mmCIF file of C-alpha atoms and ligand atoms in Angstrom:
data_model
loop_
_atom_site.group_PDB
_atom_site.id
_atom_site.type_symbol
_atom_site.label_atom_id
_atom_site.label_comp_id
_atom_site.label_asym_id
_atom_site.label_seq_id
_atom_site.Cartn_x
_atom_site.Cartn_y
_atom_site.Cartn_z
ATOM 1 C CA PRO A 1 30.893 170.605 115.556
ATOM 2 C CA GLY A 2 32.746 171.694 118.674
ATOM 3 C CA GLY A 3 36.457 172.061 119.419
ATOM 4 C CA GLY A 4 38.985 169.366 119.967
ATOM 5 C CA ARG A 5 41.612 167.504 118.048
ATOM 6 C CA VAL A 6 41.359 163.943 116.838
ATOM 7 C CA PHE A 7 44.323 161.641 116.361
ATOM 8 C CA SER A 8 44.263 158.112 115.016
ATOM 9 C CA GLY A 9 46.762 155.786 113.419
ATOM 10 C CA ILE A 10 46.746 152.687 111.256
ATOM 11 C CA GLN A 11 49.594 150.337 110.453
ATOM 12 C CA PRO A 12 50.683 150.159 106.811
ATOM 13 C CA THR A 13 49.529 146.616 106.206
ATOM 14 C CA GLY A 14 48.760 147.192 102.530
ATOM 15 C CA VAL A 15 45.104 147.451 101.602
ATOM 16 C CA PRO A 16 42.607 147.297 104.482
ATOM 17 C CA HIS A 17 40.088 144.486 104.867
ATOM 18 C CA LEU A 18 36.361 144.798 105.410
ATOM 19 C CA GLY A 19 36.799 144.736 109.209
ATOM 20 C CA ASN A 20 39.215 147.687 109.099
ATOM 21 C CA TYR A 21 36.846 149.549 106.806
ATOM 22 C CA LEU A 22 33.683 149.028 108.857
ATOM 23 C CA GLY A 23 35.348 149.031 112.282
ATOM 24 C CA ALA A 24 37.608 152.043 111.812
ATOM 25 C CA LEU A 25 37.927 153.801 108.460
ATOM 26 C CA GLU A 26 34.247 154.508 107.866
ATOM 27 C CA ASN A 27 34.281 156.283 111.208
ATOM 28 C CA TRP A 28 37.474 158.199 110.343
ATOM 29 C CA VAL A 29 35.674 159.619 107.341
ATOM 30 C CA ALA A 30 32.593 160.562 109.384
ATOM 31 C CA LEU A 31 34.714 162.330 112.019
ATOM 32 C CA GLN A 32 35.919 164.771 109.369
ATOM 33 C CA ASN A 33 32.515 166.443 109.583
ATOM 34 C CA GLN A 34 32.616 166.629 113.377
ATOM 35 C CA TYR A 35 36.030 167.914 114.437
ATOM 36 C CA PRO A 36 37.932 170.973 113.266
ATOM 37 C CA SER A 37 41.362 169.424 113.592
ATOM 38 C CA ILE A 38 42.229 165.850 112.676
ATOM 39 C CA LEU A 39 45.429 163.878 112.187
ATOM 40 C CA TYR A 40 45.497 160.425 110.596
ATOM 41 C CA SER A 41 48.854 158.733 110.669
ATOM 42 C CA ILE A 42 50.236 155.728 108.850
ATOM 43 C CA VAL A 43 52.213 154.320 111.733
ATOM 44 C CA ASP A 44 55.211 152.647 110.134
ATOM 45 C CA LEU A 45 57.290 152.866 113.328
ATOM 46 C CA HIS A 46 54.708 150.578 114.896
ATOM 47 C CA SER A 47 54.946 148.158 111.983
ATOM 48 C CA ILE A 48 58.664 147.565 112.458
ATOM 49 C CA THR A 49 58.067 146.162 115.943
ATOM 50 C CA GLN A 50 57.618 142.976 113.873
ATOM 51 C CA PRO A 51 60.086 142.006 111.124
ATOM 52 C CA GLN A 52 59.276 143.732 107.797
ATOM 53 C CA ASP A 53 60.679 143.489 104.310
ATOM 54 C CA PRO A 54 61.784 147.096 103.544
ATOM 55 C CA ALA A 55 60.640 147.179 99.900
ATOM 56 C CA GLN A 56 57.302 145.671 100.859
ATOM 57 C CA LEU A 57 56.870 148.109 103.731
ATOM 58 C CA ARG A 58 57.475 151.035 101.374
ATOM 59 C CA GLY A 59 54.850 149.664 98.985
ATOM 60 C CA ASN A 60 52.417 149.046 101.832
ATOM 61 C CA ILE A 61 52.715 152.656 103.007
ATOM 62 C CA LEU A 62 51.673 153.904 99.569
ATOM 63 C CA ASP A 63 48.923 151.280 99.286
ATOM 64 C CA MET A 64 47.521 152.336 102.652
ATOM 65 C CA THR A 65 47.718 155.988 101.600
ATOM 66 C CA ALA A 66 45.793 155.226 98.400
ATOM 67 C CA SER A 67 43.271 153.161 100.366
ATOM 68 C CA LEU A 68 42.607 155.852 102.941
ATOM 69 C CA LEU A 69 42.069 158.452 100.230
ATOM 70 C CA ALA A 70 39.792 156.118 98.269
ATOM 71 C CA CYS A 71 37.727 155.411 101.401
ATOM 72 C CA GLY A 72 37.138 159.134 101.804
ATOM 73 C CA VAL A 73 39.913 160.518 104.000
ATOM 74 C CA ASP A 74 40.171 164.085 102.727
ATOM 75 C CA PRO A 75 43.615 165.730 102.974
ATOM 76 C CA GLU A 76 41.892 169.116 103.033
ATOM 77 C CA ARG A 77 40.148 168.218 106.283
ATOM 78 C CA ALA A 78 42.558 165.764 107.886
ATOM 79 C CA ILE A 79 46.347 165.826 108.049
ATOM 80 C CA LEU A 80 47.350 162.495 106.513
ATOM 81 C CA PHE A 81 50.980 161.654 107.168
ATOM 82 C CA GLN A 82 53.602 158.980 107.710
ATOM 83 C CA GLN A 83 54.633 158.683 111.360
ATOM 84 C CA SER A 84 58.367 158.083 110.853
ATOM 85 C CA GLN A 85 58.709 161.285 108.807
ATOM 86 C CA VAL A 86 57.917 163.313 111.921
ATOM 87 C CA SER A 87 60.838 162.358 114.135
ATOM 88 C CA GLU A 88 59.255 164.136 117.103
ATOM 89 C CA HIS A 89 57.185 160.965 117.640
ATOM 90 C CA ALA A 90 60.282 158.933 118.457
ATOM 91 C CA GLU A 91 61.750 161.596 120.729
ATOM 92 C CA LEU A 92 58.582 162.106 122.754
ATOM 93 C CA SER A 93 58.230 158.334 122.998
ATOM 94 C CA TRP A 94 61.638 158.151 124.653
ATOM 95 C CA ILE A 95 60.745 160.815 127.184
ATOM 96 C CA LEU A 96 57.400 159.179 127.997
ATOM 97 C CA GLY A 97 59.117 155.805 128.240
ATOM 98 C CA CYS A 98 61.223 157.245 131.043
ATOM 99 C CA LEU A 99 57.974 157.980 132.901
ATOM 100 C CA THR A 100 56.628 154.436 132.438
ATOM 101 C CA SER A 101 57.345 151.460 134.660
ATOM 102 C CA MET A 102 58.041 147.985 133.300
ATOM 103 C CA PRO A 103 55.131 146.348 135.190
ATOM 104 C CA ARG A 104 52.707 148.924 133.734
ATOM 105 C CA LEU A 105 53.555 147.659 130.230
ATOM 106 C CA ARG A 106 53.908 143.976 130.998
ATOM 107 C CA HIS A 107 50.175 143.602 131.654
ATOM 108 C CA LEU A 108 48.949 145.211 128.454
ATOM 109 C CA PRO A 109 47.110 142.732 126.240
ATOM 110 C CA GLN A 110 49.057 143.212 123.025
ATOM 111 C CA TRP A 111 52.407 142.415 124.627
ATOM 112 C CA LYS A 112 50.939 139.426 126.436
ATOM 113 C CA MET A 113 49.502 138.073 123.173
ATOM 114 C CA LYS A 114 52.189 138.822 120.613
ATOM 115 C CA SER A 115 55.246 138.125 122.728
ATOM 116 C CA LYS A 116 53.772 134.777 123.714
ATOM 117 C CA LEU A 117 53.142 133.857 120.090
ATOM 118 C CA LYS A 118 56.799 134.378 119.269
ATOM 119 C CA ASN A 119 58.055 133.294 122.665
ATOM 120 C CA GLU A 120 59.968 136.530 122.788
ATOM 121 C CA GLY A 121 59.455 140.060 121.615
ATOM 122 C CA SER A 122 61.515 143.115 120.778
ATOM 123 C CA VAL A 123 61.930 146.046 123.146
ATOM 124 C CA GLY A 124 60.025 147.997 120.491
ATOM 125 C CA LEU A 125 57.058 145.654 120.777
ATOM 126 C CA PHE A 126 57.185 146.015 124.560
ATOM 127 C CA THR A 127 57.128 149.822 124.403
ATOM 128 C CA TYR A 128 54.671 149.950 121.473
ATOM 129 C CA PRO A 129 51.912 151.497 123.647
ATOM 130 C CA VAL A 130 54.315 154.226 124.824
ATOM 131 C CA LEU A 131 54.869 155.208 121.184
ATOM 132 C CA GLN A 132 51.090 155.246 120.761
ATOM 133 C CA ALA A 133 50.841 157.601 123.727
ATOM 134 C CA ALA A 134 53.494 159.831 122.142
ATOM 135 C CA ASP A 135 51.558 159.851 118.835
ATOM 136 C CA ILE A 136 48.491 161.143 120.641
ATOM 137 C CA LEU A 137 50.069 163.588 123.098
ATOM 138 C CA LEU A 138 52.471 165.138 120.574
ATOM 139 C CA TYR A 139 49.513 166.977 119.043
ATOM 140 C CA LYS A 140 47.758 167.628 122.360
ATOM 141 C CA SER A 141 44.953 165.487 120.961
ATOM 142 C CA THR A 142 41.682 165.480 122.866
ATOM 143 C CA HIS A 143 39.848 162.627 121.145
ATOM 144 C CA VAL A 144 41.047 159.260 119.931
ATOM 145 C CA PRO A 145 38.835 156.894 117.945
ATOM 146 C CA VAL A 146 39.630 153.392 119.191
ATOM 147 C CA GLY A 147 38.297 149.897 118.992
ATOM 148 C CA GLU A 148 37.557 148.111 122.269
ATOM 149 C CA ASP A 149 40.835 146.214 121.933
ATOM 150 C CA GLN A 150 42.763 149.476 122.223
ATOM 151 C CA ILE A 151 41.142 150.953 125.327
ATOM 152 C CA GLN A 152 43.898 149.850 127.685
ATOM 153 C CA HIS A 153 46.474 151.487 125.430
ATOM 154 C CA LEU A 154 44.523 154.734 125.483
ATOM 155 C CA GLU A 155 44.432 154.496 129.283
ATOM 156 C CA LEU A 156 48.222 154.439 129.258
ATOM 157 C CA ALA A 157 48.211 157.642 127.185
ATOM 158 C CA GLN A 158 45.852 159.201 129.746
ATOM 159 C CA ASP A 159 48.098 158.086 132.622
ATOM 160 C CA LEU A 160 51.195 159.444 130.900
ATOM 161 C CA ALA A 161 49.532 162.815 130.263
ATOM 162 C CA ARG A 162 48.697 162.975 133.980
ATOM 163 C CA ILE A 163 52.156 161.820 135.100
ATOM 164 C CA PHE A 164 53.901 164.329 132.832
ATOM 165 C CA ASN A 165 51.594 167.157 133.917
ATOM 166 C CA ASN A 166 52.133 166.363 137.607
ATOM 167 C CA ARG A 167 55.869 166.234 137.308
ATOM 168 C CA TYR A 168 56.545 169.059 134.855
ATOM 169 C CA GLY A 169 53.473 171.290 134.969
ATOM 170 C CA ASN A 170 50.278 171.152 133.004
ATOM 171 C CA LEU A 171 50.862 170.637 129.290
ATOM 172 C CA PHE A 172 48.837 167.750 127.864
ATOM 173 C CA PRO A 173 45.051 167.399 127.818
ATOM 174 C CA GLU A 174 43.897 163.952 128.886
ATOM 175 C CA PRO A 175 42.669 162.396 125.651
ATOM 176 C CA SER A 176 39.300 160.668 125.699
ATOM 177 C CA ALA A 177 38.166 157.639 123.743
ATOM 178 C CA LEU A 178 35.762 157.916 120.860
ATOM 179 C CA LEU A 179 34.488 154.382 120.888
ATOM 180 C CA SER A 180 33.733 153.743 117.264
ATOM 181 C CA SER A 181 31.039 151.267 116.358
ATOM 182 C CA THR A 182 31.047 148.083 118.369
ATOM 183 C CA ARG A 183 30.440 146.440 115.008
ATOM 184 C CA LYS A 184 32.803 143.520 114.671
ATOM 185 C CA VAL A 185 33.222 141.737 111.377
ATOM 186 C CA LYS A 186 33.959 138.044 111.797
ATOM 187 C CA SER A 187 36.110 135.681 109.789
ATOM 188 C CA LEU A 188 34.116 134.167 106.923
ATOM 189 C CA ARG A 189 35.675 130.759 107.602
ATOM 190 C CA ASP A 190 35.527 130.798 111.406
ATOM 191 C CA PRO A 191 32.866 133.198 112.666
ATOM 192 C CA SER A 192 34.027 132.750 116.259
ATOM 193 C CA ALA A 193 37.131 134.792 115.341
ATOM 194 C CA LYS A 194 37.310 138.349 114.043
ATOM 195 C CA MET A 195 38.177 139.047 110.436
ATOM 196 C CA SER A 196 41.891 139.816 110.484
ATOM 197 C CA LYS A 197 44.736 140.336 108.057
ATOM 198 C CA SER A 198 46.790 137.831 110.028
ATOM 199 C CA ASP A 199 44.299 135.049 109.252
ATOM 200 C CA PRO A 200 46.209 132.499 107.151
ATOM 201 C CA GLN A 201 43.071 131.412 105.272
ATOM 202 C CA ALA A 202 42.659 133.664 102.225
ATOM 203 C CA MET A 203 38.938 132.851 102.003
ATOM 204 C CA ALA A 204 38.310 134.230 105.500
ATOM 205 C CA THR A 205 38.982 137.886 104.730
ATOM 206 C CA ILE A 206 37.539 140.311 102.165
ATOM 207 C CA ASN A 207 40.012 143.011 101.177
ATOM 208 C CA ILE A 208 38.628 146.276 99.900
ATOM 209 C CA THR A 209 40.378 145.734 96.555
ATOM 210 C CA ASP A 210 38.883 142.276 95.963
ATOM 211 C CA SER A 211 37.271 141.824 92.540
ATOM 212 C CA PRO A 212 33.522 141.140 92.314
ATOM 213 C CA ASP A 213 34.331 137.500 91.451
ATOM 214 C CA ASP A 214 36.558 137.115 94.506
ATOM 215 C CA ILE A 215 33.916 138.670 96.729
ATOM 216 C CA ALA A 216 31.227 136.355 95.323
ATOM 217 C CA LEU A 217 33.431 133.307 95.871
ATOM 218 C CA LYS A 218 34.367 134.256 99.435
ATOM 219 C CA VAL A 219 30.769 134.981 100.428
ATOM 220 C CA ARG A 220 29.601 131.747 98.784
ATOM 221 C CA ARG A 221 32.159 129.787 100.813
ATOM 222 C CA ALA A 222 31.330 131.619 104.051
ATOM 223 C CA VAL A 223 30.562 129.193 106.864
ATOM 224 C CA THR A 224 26.903 129.155 107.904
ATOM 225 C CA ASP A 225 24.947 126.358 109.581
ATOM 226 C CA PHE A 226 22.285 123.777 108.794
ATOM 227 C CA THR A 227 19.299 126.110 109.156
ATOM 228 C CA SER A 228 18.399 127.632 105.810
ATOM 229 C CA GLU A 229 16.336 130.545 107.162
ATOM 230 C CA VAL A 230 18.125 133.866 107.722
ATOM 231 C CA THR A 231 17.973 135.144 111.293
ATOM 232 C CA PHE A 232 20.168 137.376 113.436
ATOM 233 C CA ASP A 233 21.542 135.773 116.574
ATOM 234 C CA PRO A 234 25.320 136.219 116.875
ATOM 235 C CA GLU A 235 25.478 133.857 119.880
ATOM 236 C CA THR A 236 23.852 130.777 118.400
ATOM 237 C CA ARG A 237 24.217 131.532 114.666
ATOM 238 C CA PRO A 238 27.471 133.493 114.294
ATOM 239 C CA GLY A 239 28.017 132.664 110.608
ATOM 240 C CA VAL A 240 24.740 133.844 109.135
ATOM 241 C CA SER A 241 24.587 136.732 111.610
ATOM 242 C CA ASN A 242 27.977 137.918 110.370
ATOM 243 C CA LEU A 243 26.574 138.012 106.840
ATOM 244 C CA VAL A 244 23.619 140.072 108.083
ATOM 245 C CA THR A 245 26.021 142.474 109.812
ATOM 246 C CA ILE A 246 28.056 142.843 106.630
ATOM 247 C CA HIS A 247 24.956 143.247 104.452
ATOM 248 C CA ALA A 248 23.423 145.905 106.701
ATOM 249 C CA ALA A 249 26.682 147.825 107.052
ATOM 250 C CA MET A 250 27.534 147.777 103.358
ATOM 251 C CA ALA A 251 24.008 148.660 102.221
ATOM 252 C CA MET A 252 23.814 151.267 105.025
ATOM 253 C CA ILE A 253 20.542 149.854 106.349
ATOM 254 C CA SER A 254 19.529 148.545 109.776
ATOM 255 C CA VAL A 255 19.767 144.876 110.747
ATOM 256 C CA GLU A 256 15.946 144.795 110.807
ATOM 257 C CA GLU A 257 15.792 146.106 107.250
ATOM 258 C CA ALA A 258 18.410 143.557 106.144
ATOM 259 C CA LEU A 259 16.350 140.760 107.712
ATOM 260 C CA SER A 260 13.213 141.956 106.015
ATOM 261 C CA GLN A 261 15.023 141.848 102.658
ATOM 262 C CA ALA A 262 16.145 138.311 103.517
ATOM 263 C CA ARG A 263 12.605 137.093 104.229
ATOM 264 C CA GLY A 264 11.761 134.062 102.102
ATOM 265 C CA LEU A 265 15.383 133.537 101.019
ATOM 266 C CA ASP A 266 17.505 130.587 102.097
ATOM 267 C CA THR A 267 21.105 131.314 103.094
ATOM 268 C CA GLY A 268 22.331 130.404 99.603
ATOM 269 C CA ALA A 269 20.116 132.979 97.922
ATOM 270 C CA TYR A 270 20.803 135.495 100.687
ATOM 271 C CA LYS A 271 24.525 135.239 99.986
ATOM 272 C CA LYS A 272 23.878 136.671 96.527
ATOM 273 C CA LEU A 273 22.214 139.689 98.118
ATOM 274 C CA VAL A 274 25.140 140.130 100.511
ATOM 275 C CA THR A 275 27.597 139.860 97.624
ATOM 276 C CA GLU A 276 25.698 142.533 95.691
ATOM 277 C CA ALA A 277 25.784 144.939 98.636
ATOM 278 C CA VAL A 278 29.525 144.417 99.169
ATOM 279 C CA VAL A 279 30.386 144.685 95.468
ATOM 280 C CA GLN A 280 28.281 147.783 95.007
ATOM 281 C CA ARG A 281 29.934 149.571 97.909
ATOM 282 C CA LEU A 282 33.506 148.463 97.205
ATOM 283 C CA THR A 283 33.621 148.885 93.424
ATOM 284 C CA PRO A 284 34.156 152.666 93.380
ATOM 285 C CA ILE A 285 36.697 152.331 96.200
ATOM 286 C CA ARG A 286 38.607 149.608 94.338
ATOM 287 C CA GLU A 287 38.640 151.640 91.135
ATOM 288 C CA GLU A 288 39.869 154.732 92.958
ATOM 289 C CA ILE A 289 42.666 152.766 94.654
ATOM 290 C CA GLU A 290 43.774 151.456 91.259
ATOM 291 C CA ARG A 291 43.774 154.967 89.845
ATOM 292 C CA LEU A 292 45.728 156.403 92.788
ATOM 293 C CA ARG A 293 48.240 153.544 92.829
ATOM 294 C CA SER A 294 49.237 154.329 89.260
ATOM 295 C CA ASP A 295 50.488 157.775 90.319
ATOM 296 C CA ARG A 296 53.118 157.131 92.948
ATOM 297 C CA ALA A 297 54.525 160.665 92.753
ATOM 298 C CA HIS A 298 51.115 162.113 93.613
ATOM 299 C CA LEU A 299 50.824 159.888 96.704
ATOM 300 C CA GLU A 300 54.339 160.746 97.829
ATOM 301 C CA GLY A 301 53.588 164.439 97.309
ATOM 302 C CA LEU A 302 50.462 164.208 99.456
ATOM 303 C CA LEU A 303 52.361 162.459 102.241
ATOM 304 C CA ALA A 304 55.125 165.082 102.098
ATOM 305 C CA GLN A 305 52.523 167.815 102.481
ATOM 306 C CA GLY A 306 50.996 165.958 105.429
ATOM 307 C CA THR A 307 54.432 165.639 107.018
ATOM 308 C CA ARG A 308 54.975 169.395 106.813
ATOM 309 C CA ARG A 309 51.622 170.154 108.387
ATOM 310 C CA ALA A 310 52.088 167.585 111.172
ATOM 311 C CA ARG A 311 55.574 168.914 111.946
ATOM 312 C CA GLU A 312 54.253 172.445 112.258
ATOM 313 C CA LEU A 313 52.023 171.235 115.081
ATOM 314 C CA ALA A 314 54.506 168.820 116.661
ATOM 315 C CA ALA A 315 57.636 170.976 116.767
ATOM 316 C CA PRO A 316 56.450 173.645 119.238
ATOM 317 C CA VAL A 317 54.980 171.005 121.565
ATOM 318 C CA LEU A 318 58.196 169.034 121.620
ATOM 319 C CA ARG A 319 60.220 172.230 122.159
ATOM 320 C CA GLU A 320 58.085 172.898 125.232
ATOM 321 C CA VAL A 321 58.510 169.308 126.431
ATOM 322 C CA ARG A 322 62.311 169.529 126.134
ATOM 323 C CA GLN A 323 62.360 172.716 128.177
ATOM 324 C CA ARG A 324 60.121 171.293 130.887
ATOM 325 C CA VAL A 325 62.270 168.181 131.163
ATOM 326 C CA GLY A 326 65.363 170.335 131.680
ATOM 327 C CA ARG A 327 67.270 170.734 128.454
HETATM 328 P P1 LIG B 401 43.984 143.277 112.136
HETATM 329 O O1 LIG B 401 43.172 142.588 113.179
HETATM 330 O O2 LIG B 401 43.603 142.847 110.771
HETATM 331 O O3 LIG B 401 45.448 143.161 112.434
HETATM 332 P P2 LIG B 401 44.267 145.913 113.193
HETATM 333 O O4 LIG B 401 44.422 145.316 114.538
HETATM 334 O O5 LIG B 401 45.462 146.518 112.531
HETATM 335 O O6 LIG B 401 43.614 144.827 112.208
HETATM 336 O O7 LIG B 401 43.113 146.981 113.272
HETATM 337 C C1 LIG B 401 43.070 148.217 112.604
HETATM 338 C C2 LIG B 401 41.723 148.852 112.924
HETATM 339 O O8 LIG B 401 40.666 148.058 112.363
HETATM 340 C C3 LIG B 401 41.425 148.914 114.422
HETATM 341 O O9 LIG B 401 40.738 150.128 114.682
HETATM 342 C C4 LIG B 401 40.524 147.734 114.685
HETATM 343 O O10 LIG B 401 39.655 147.942 115.775
HETATM 344 C C5 LIG B 401 39.748 147.629 113.373
HETATM 345 N N1 LIG B 401 39.404 146.226 113.085
HETATM 346 C C6 LIG B 401 40.281 145.226 112.784
HETATM 347 N N2 LIG B 401 39.648 144.063 112.550
HETATM 348 C C7 LIG B 401 38.319 144.325 112.709
HETATM 349 C C8 LIG B 401 37.123 143.528 112.594
HETATM 350 N N3 LIG B 401 37.189 142.246 112.247
HETATM 351 N N4 LIG B 401 35.939 144.109 112.818
HETATM 352 C C9 LIG B 401 35.862 145.429 113.151
HETATM 353 N N5 LIG B 401 36.934 146.236 113.270
HETATM 354 C C10 LIG B 401 38.153 145.704 113.055
HETATM 355 NA NA1 LIG B 402 45.965 143.345 114.922
#
C-alpha cells in the first residue's frame, strides 16, 4: 500500500444489481486494503438531476447504505457518507462550473444520451459532470475507480484541476483513473445490452437482495441460443458467455475453470450451476442487508459519522479555494 486518496460515488438507486456489484462494489471493497484514505459517497445530489419521489429517495439512501455495508464497505477504513450532507460539494461545483465552457459539457456522453431520451434536460443534468469533478477535487483525491463509461467525466475533473491550478495557483492533484475490471455483466433477457437498473424487464436484472427462488427463475429464463454446449465467445454467443462470466465472477474462479466445470453439461444443466454460485455468494449479503435495514437509527448514525469525517477534510480545502478565488 502506498499513499493517495481514493474517491468514488454511487447514486442511491436502492439495492444494487449484479452488474453494480461485480463492476464496481467488489472493487471498492478490495481498494480498502490498498489505499490509506478512501471516501465512498452516496451521491443524492446527482440523483435529483432526474425527478425523484422524496420519500422513496430517502429510503433508497438507507438501502444503498445497508447494501454497501453488507457488500463489505468498512466504515473503519472508508469514509461512507451522503453527498448532500456536505454542502461544500455544491459550493465547489459552482466555482468549477464558472471555469467550464458550455461546449465542453455538451459533448459528454451522458448529457447526449439522457437529454435526448427526454428531449430536454435540467441544468443540473447538464452540469452533472462538474459536480462529479467537485466531488473528487474537494478531497484532493488522487485516484478514482471508474468504469469505462465514466472516463470522459474523469477527464473533465482532470481538466478542471489543471485550469484551477493555472489560474489560482497549484492546489489540486490531477486525479487518475483506476480502471476497475472491464467485466461487464449483460442483461439476462438481451445479452447485447448491459445489465442495468433502468431495464424495464424485471427478468433481465438480478438484484443483490433477490431470493434464491427469484435468482433460479431469472437464470432459467436467461436468453441463450440453440447450441446446447457451453462455450465462451462473447461475440457470437453473448447469452451463454454472460452466464459463464457471472459464474466465474461469483464463484471467484477463472473463465477456464468455469468452462471445465461446465464440461458435459448442456446449457439447461449449466444454469443450475450458475444459480448455485450466485445464490451462495449473495445469500450472506442479502441476510446482512435485511438485518441492517431493520435498524434505521444505526444506518443514520453511521452516515452522520461519515458526514462529520468528510466535512473535516472538505472544509479546509474549500476555505483555501474561497481565498484563492478572491473572497
Ligand atoms: P445502471 O447502469 O444500472 O444505471 P450505474 O450507471 O449507476 O448503473 O453504475 C454504477 C456503477 O456500476 C458504475 O461503476 C458502473 O460502471 C457499474 N455498472 C453498472 N452496470 C454494470 C454492468 N452491467 N456491468 C458491470 N458494471 C456495471
Ligand atoms: Na446509468
